[in-house]
Coordinates of C-alpha atoms in Angstrom, one line a residue:
M1 CA 127.2 72.1 -30.3
R2 CA 127.5 72.2 -26.8
K3 CA 123.3 72.0 -26.3
V4 CA 123.9 68.5 -27.5
Y5 CA 126.5 67.5 -24.8
I6 CA 124.1 68.7 -22.7
Y7 CA 120.9 67.6 -23.8
L8 CA 123.6 64.2 -24.3
V9 CA 124.8 64.1 -20.5
M10 CA 120.8 64.8 -19.1
L11 CA 120.1 62.2 -20.8
I12 CA 122.0 59.9 -19.3
C13 CA 121.6 61.1 -16.1
L14 CA 118.0 60.6 -16.8
T15 CA 118.5 57.0 -17.6
L16 CA 121.1 55.9 -14.3
V17 CA 117.5 57.6 -12.3
I18 CA 115.5 55.4 -13.3
P19 CA 116.3 51.7 -12.7
T20 CA 117.1 53.6 -9.4
V21 CA 113.9 54.9 -9.1
C22 CA 112.2 51.8 -10.1
T23 CA 114.1 49.7 -7.6
A24 CA 112.9 51.5 -5.0
T25 CA 109.8 50.8 -5.0
A26 CA 109.9 47.4 -6.1
Y27 CA 111.8 47.5 -2.0
N28 CA 108.8 48.3 -0.6
Q29 CA 106.7 45.3 -1.4
P30 CA 106.8 43.0 1.2
D31 CA 108.8 39.9 1.0
Y32 CA 107.5 37.0 -0.6
V33 CA 109.5 34.6 1.4
T34 CA 110.3 36.0 5.5
D35 CA 112.1 32.8 7.3
N36 CA 112.4 34.1 10.9
A37 CA 113.0 31.0 12.6
G38 CA 116.1 29.7 10.0
V39 CA 115.0 26.3 8.8
L40 CA 115.4 27.5 5.0
T41 CA 119.2 28.1 3.7
K42 CA 119.8 30.9 1.4
G43 CA 119.8 29.4 -1.6
E44 CA 116.4 27.6 -1.2
I45 CA 115.2 31.2 0.5
S46 CA 116.0 32.9 -3.1
S47 CA 115.1 30.3 -4.8
L48 CA 111.4 30.7 -3.2
C49 CA 111.3 34.3 -3.4
V50 CA 112.0 33.3 -7.5
K51 CA 109.5 31.8 -7.9
L52 CA 106.9 33.1 -6.0
E53 CA 107.5 36.5 -7.5
E54 CA 106.8 34.7 -10.7
I55 CA 103.3 33.5 -9.1
S56 CA 102.6 36.5 -7.9
D57 CA 103.3 39.0 -11.3
R58 CA 101.8 36.7 -13.3
H59 CA 97.8 36.0 -11.6
S60 CA 98.8 39.3 -9.2
V61 CA 97.5 37.5 -6.7
S62 CA 100.3 37.3 -3.8
V63 CA 101.5 34.5 -2.5
A64 CA 104.0 34.2 0.0
V65 CA 105.3 32.1 3.3
F66 CA 105.8 33.1 6.6
I67 CA 107.9 31.4 8.8
T68 CA 108.4 32.3 12.6
D69 CA 109.3 30.6 15.8
D70 CA 106.3 31.5 18.1
M71 CA 103.2 34.0 17.3
V72 CA 104.8 37.7 17.7
D73 CA 104.7 40.9 15.2
P74 CA 108.5 40.7 14.9
D75 CA 108.0 44.7 15.3
S76 CA 105.6 45.9 17.5
G77 CA 106.3 42.5 20.0
R78 CA 103.2 42.3 19.8
E79 CA 101.9 38.8 20.8
F80 CA 98.7 36.1 19.4
T81 CA 97.6 33.0 20.1
D82 CA 95.9 31.9 17.9
I83 CA 97.4 31.3 15.0
D84 CA 94.2 32.7 12.5
E85 CA 94.5 35.7 14.2
Y86 CA 97.6 36.2 13.6
A87 CA 98.2 35.4 10.0
E88 CA 95.8 38.1 8.9
Y89 CA 97.0 40.7 10.9
L90 CA 100.4 39.5 9.2
F91 CA 99.0 39.8 5.7
D92 CA 96.9 43.5 7.0
N93 CA 100.1 45.6 8.6
Y94 CA 102.9 44.0 6.3
S95 CA 101.2 45.0 2.8
Y96 CA 100.4 41.8 1.0
G97 CA 97.7 41.0 -1.3
Y98 CA 97.3 43.0 -5.0
G99 CA 95.2 46.0 -5.2
E100 CA 91.7 47.3 -3.2
T101 CA 90.8 44.1 -2.9
D102 CA 94.5 42.8 -2.0
D103 CA 93.5 39.3 -4.1
G104 CA 96.4 37.0 -1.4
I105 CA 96.9 33.8 0.1
L106 CA 99.7 33.7 3.0
F107 CA 101.3 31.0 4.7
V108 CA 102.1 31.0 8.0
I109 CA 103.8 28.5 10.2
S110 CA 104.4 28.3 14.0
L111 CA 107.1 26.3 14.6
G112 CA 107.0 27.2 18.7
G113 CA 104.0 24.6 18.7
R114 CA 104.0 23.4 15.9
D115 CA 100.9 25.6 13.9
W116 CA 99.8 26.4 10.5
C117 CA 97.5 28.5 8.3
V118 CA 96.7 29.4 4.7
F119 CA 94.9 32.5 4.7
A120 CA 93.5 34.0 2.2
A121 CA 91.7 37.4 0.9
G122 CA 90.2 38.9 -2.2
Y123 CA 90.9 36.6 -5.2
G124 CA 92.6 34.6 -3.0
D125 CA 90.0 33.7 -0.9
T126 CA 87.5 33.4 -4.3
V127 CA 90.1 30.4 -5.3
M128 CA 91.3 28.6 -2.5
N129 CA 88.0 27.7 -1.0
S130 CA 87.2 24.6 0.2
R131 CA 89.0 22.6 -2.3
G132 CA 92.5 24.5 -1.9
F133 CA 92.5 23.9 1.2
D134 CA 92.2 20.1 1.3
Q135 CA 95.3 20.4 -0.8
V136 CA 96.8 22.7 1.3
E137 CA 96.3 20.6 4.0
N138 CA 96.4 16.3 2.7
E139 CA 99.5 17.5 0.1
I140 CA 102.4 20.2 2.0
I141 CA 101.3 19.9 5.6
P142 CA 103.1 16.5 5.2
Y143 CA 106.1 17.9 4.0
L144 CA 105.8 19.8 7.3
S145 CA 105.8 16.7 9.6
D146 CA 108.6 15.3 8.0
G147 CA 110.3 18.9 8.5
E148 CA 111.4 19.0 4.4
Y149 CA 110.4 22.6 4.9
Y150 CA 111.3 23.4 1.1
R151 CA 109.4 20.9 -0.1
A152 CA 106.6 22.0 1.5
F153 CA 107.0 25.7 0.4
S154 CA 107.8 24.7 -3.1
H155 CA 104.9 22.5 -4.1
F156 CA 102.5 25.5 -1.6
G157 CA 103.5 28.2 -4.5
D158 CA 102.4 25.1 -7.4
V159 CA 99.3 24.1 -5.9
C160 CA 98.4 28.5 -5.4
D161 CA 99.7 29.1 -9.1
E162 CA 97.0 25.1 -10.2
L163 CA 94.2 26.4 -8.2
I164 CA 94.1 30.4 -9.6
T165 CA 95.0 29.3 -13.5
D166 CA 92.4 26.5 -12.7
S167 CA 89.8 29.0 -11.7
Y168 CA 90.7 31.3 -14.9
G169 CA 89.8 28.5 -17.5
S170 CA 86.9 27.5 -15.5
S171 CA 85.4 31.1 -15.6
V172 CA 86.0 30.9 -19.4
T173 CA 84.6 27.5 -19.8
S174 CA 81.7 28.8 -17.8
G175 CA 80.8 31.5 -19.9
K176 CA 81.4 29.9 -23.5
W177 CA 78.9 27.6 -21.9
I178 CA 76.1 29.9 -21.5
L179 CA 76.9 31.4 -24.8
T180 CA 76.5 29.3 -26.4
C181 CA 72.8 27.9 -24.3
F182 CA 72.1 31.3 -25.4
I183 CA 72.5 30.5 -28.8
V184 CA 71.3 27.0 -29.6
G185 CA 67.9 27.6 -27.3
L186 CA 67.5 31.6 -29.9
V187 CA 67.4 29.2 -32.9
I188 CA 66.0 26.5 -31.8
S189 CA 62.8 29.6 -30.8
I190 CA 63.2 31.0 -34.2
I191 CA 62.5 27.4 -35.4
T192 CA 59.6 26.7 -33.8
V193 CA 57.5 29.9 -33.8
G194 CA 57.9 29.8 -37.6
I195 CA 56.8 26.2 -38.3
M196 CA 53.5 28.0 -35.7
A197 CA 53.4 30.5 -37.8
S198 CA 53.6 29.0 -40.8
M199 CA 51.0 26.5 -40.3
N200 CA 48.7 29.3 -39.5
K201 CA 48.1 31.1 -42.5
S202 CA 44.4 29.7 -43.3
V203 CA 43.7 31.9 -39.9
R204 CA 42.6 36.0 -40.6
Y205 CA 41.9 39.0 -38.5
G206 CA 38.3 39.5 -37.9
V207 CA 36.0 41.9 -36.0
S208 CA 33.8 39.8 -34.9
A209 CA 32.4 35.5 -34.8
N210 CA 29.7 35.8 -36.6
S211 CA 31.8 33.5 -39.1
Y212 CA 30.9 30.8 -36.0
I213 CA 27.5 30.9 -36.5
V214 CA 25.1 29.4 -39.0
N215 CA 22.3 31.5 -40.1
G216 CA 19.1 30.6 -38.6
S217 CA 20.8 28.2 -35.3
F218 CA 21.3 31.4 -33.1
S219 CA 18.1 32.7 -31.4
L220 CA 18.7 34.6 -28.2
T221 CA 15.3 34.6 -26.4
E222 CA 16.3 35.9 -22.4
K223 CA 18.9 37.8 -21.5
Q224 CA 19.7 39.5 -18.1
D225 CA 22.7 39.9 -15.6
I226 CA 24.6 37.9 -12.4
F227 CA 26.7 39.7 -10.1
L228 CA 29.1 36.1 -9.9
Y229 CA 31.7 37.6 -6.9
R230 CA 34.0 40.0 -6.1
N231 CA 37.8 39.9 -5.4
V232 CA 38.6 42.3 -3.0
M233 CA 42.6 43.0 -2.1
R234 CA 43.6 44.7 1.2
T235 CA 47.9 45.5 2.1
P236 CA 48.4 46.8 5.5
R237 CA 49.8 49.5 6.2
Q238 CA 53.6 49.8 6.9
T239 CA 54.9 51.2 10.3
S240 CA 58.0 52.0 12.0
E241 CA 58.8 48.7 13.8
S242 CA 57.9 46.4 9.7
S243 CA 60.2 47.9 9.0
R244 CA 63.7 45.9 8.8
G245 CA 66.5 44.9 7.0
S246 CA 70.0 42.8 6.7
R247 CA 73.8 44.3 5.7
S248 CA 76.1 41.3 5.6
G249 CA 80.5 42.0 5.1
G250 CA 82.3 42.8 8.0
S251 CA 86.1 42.5 8.3
S252 CA 86.1 38.9 7.2
S253 CA 83.7 39.9 4.6
G254 CA 85.9 38.0 1.1
R255 CA 88.3 36.3 3.4
S256 CA 89.3 32.8 4.9
S257 CA 91.3 30.9 6.8
R258 CA 92.6 27.2 7.6
S259 CA 94.4 26.0 10.4
G260 CA 96.1 23.2 12.6
K261 CA 98.6 21.3 13.5
F262 CA 101.7 19.4 12.1

């Protein structure tokens, strides 16, 4: 009986420890909303965090907002003059993004110079493309210009959610369309070949063309071999100077951004 009590106590302790570990792990993730300029209320920050976290977890693409008065790293104090460079620095140094390809979209605004930048990486870069950046610029930046910051960031979450969802749908639709075209083409080919084969049932294999010659109609009186032409192909020997190659990639591979003033 004593052993039963010991096992029960151990089980209770284990159930208390596991949530603590999970909670600690969650705090290692970057904040979905960072307001170092104080333009949002606590309630607005809480609401945005819940919304952006739900979108990020559902799609495995981090969607986050970073608000600052000036382009300075809050930890190191490093100053930046380019908003695109600043956004990429924040994205990398504060571990935004999911998985090995850092799938994520980060919206950065600097109130001091009224600069904004949307930085996308991994699958975030795939879904943003020109359409997504245009949508941000046309639908969200006007809210920033009017000082409606909460509305701008909330709509930013909606736009990202819509773009990611549409990208999944277009991929599935494209795959189904390709499969359908392949099946239809295969069926048509089988039917066409079958019809052609049925029309050639009278054809039989023969080892010579004697069946096409009327007996006594052909008489060979002379024969000779005539050389007509010669075809020679030459391939140049490859040297070290003629061997060339190319490579793609670098720090900007799979990444893009758009920025401006509001």
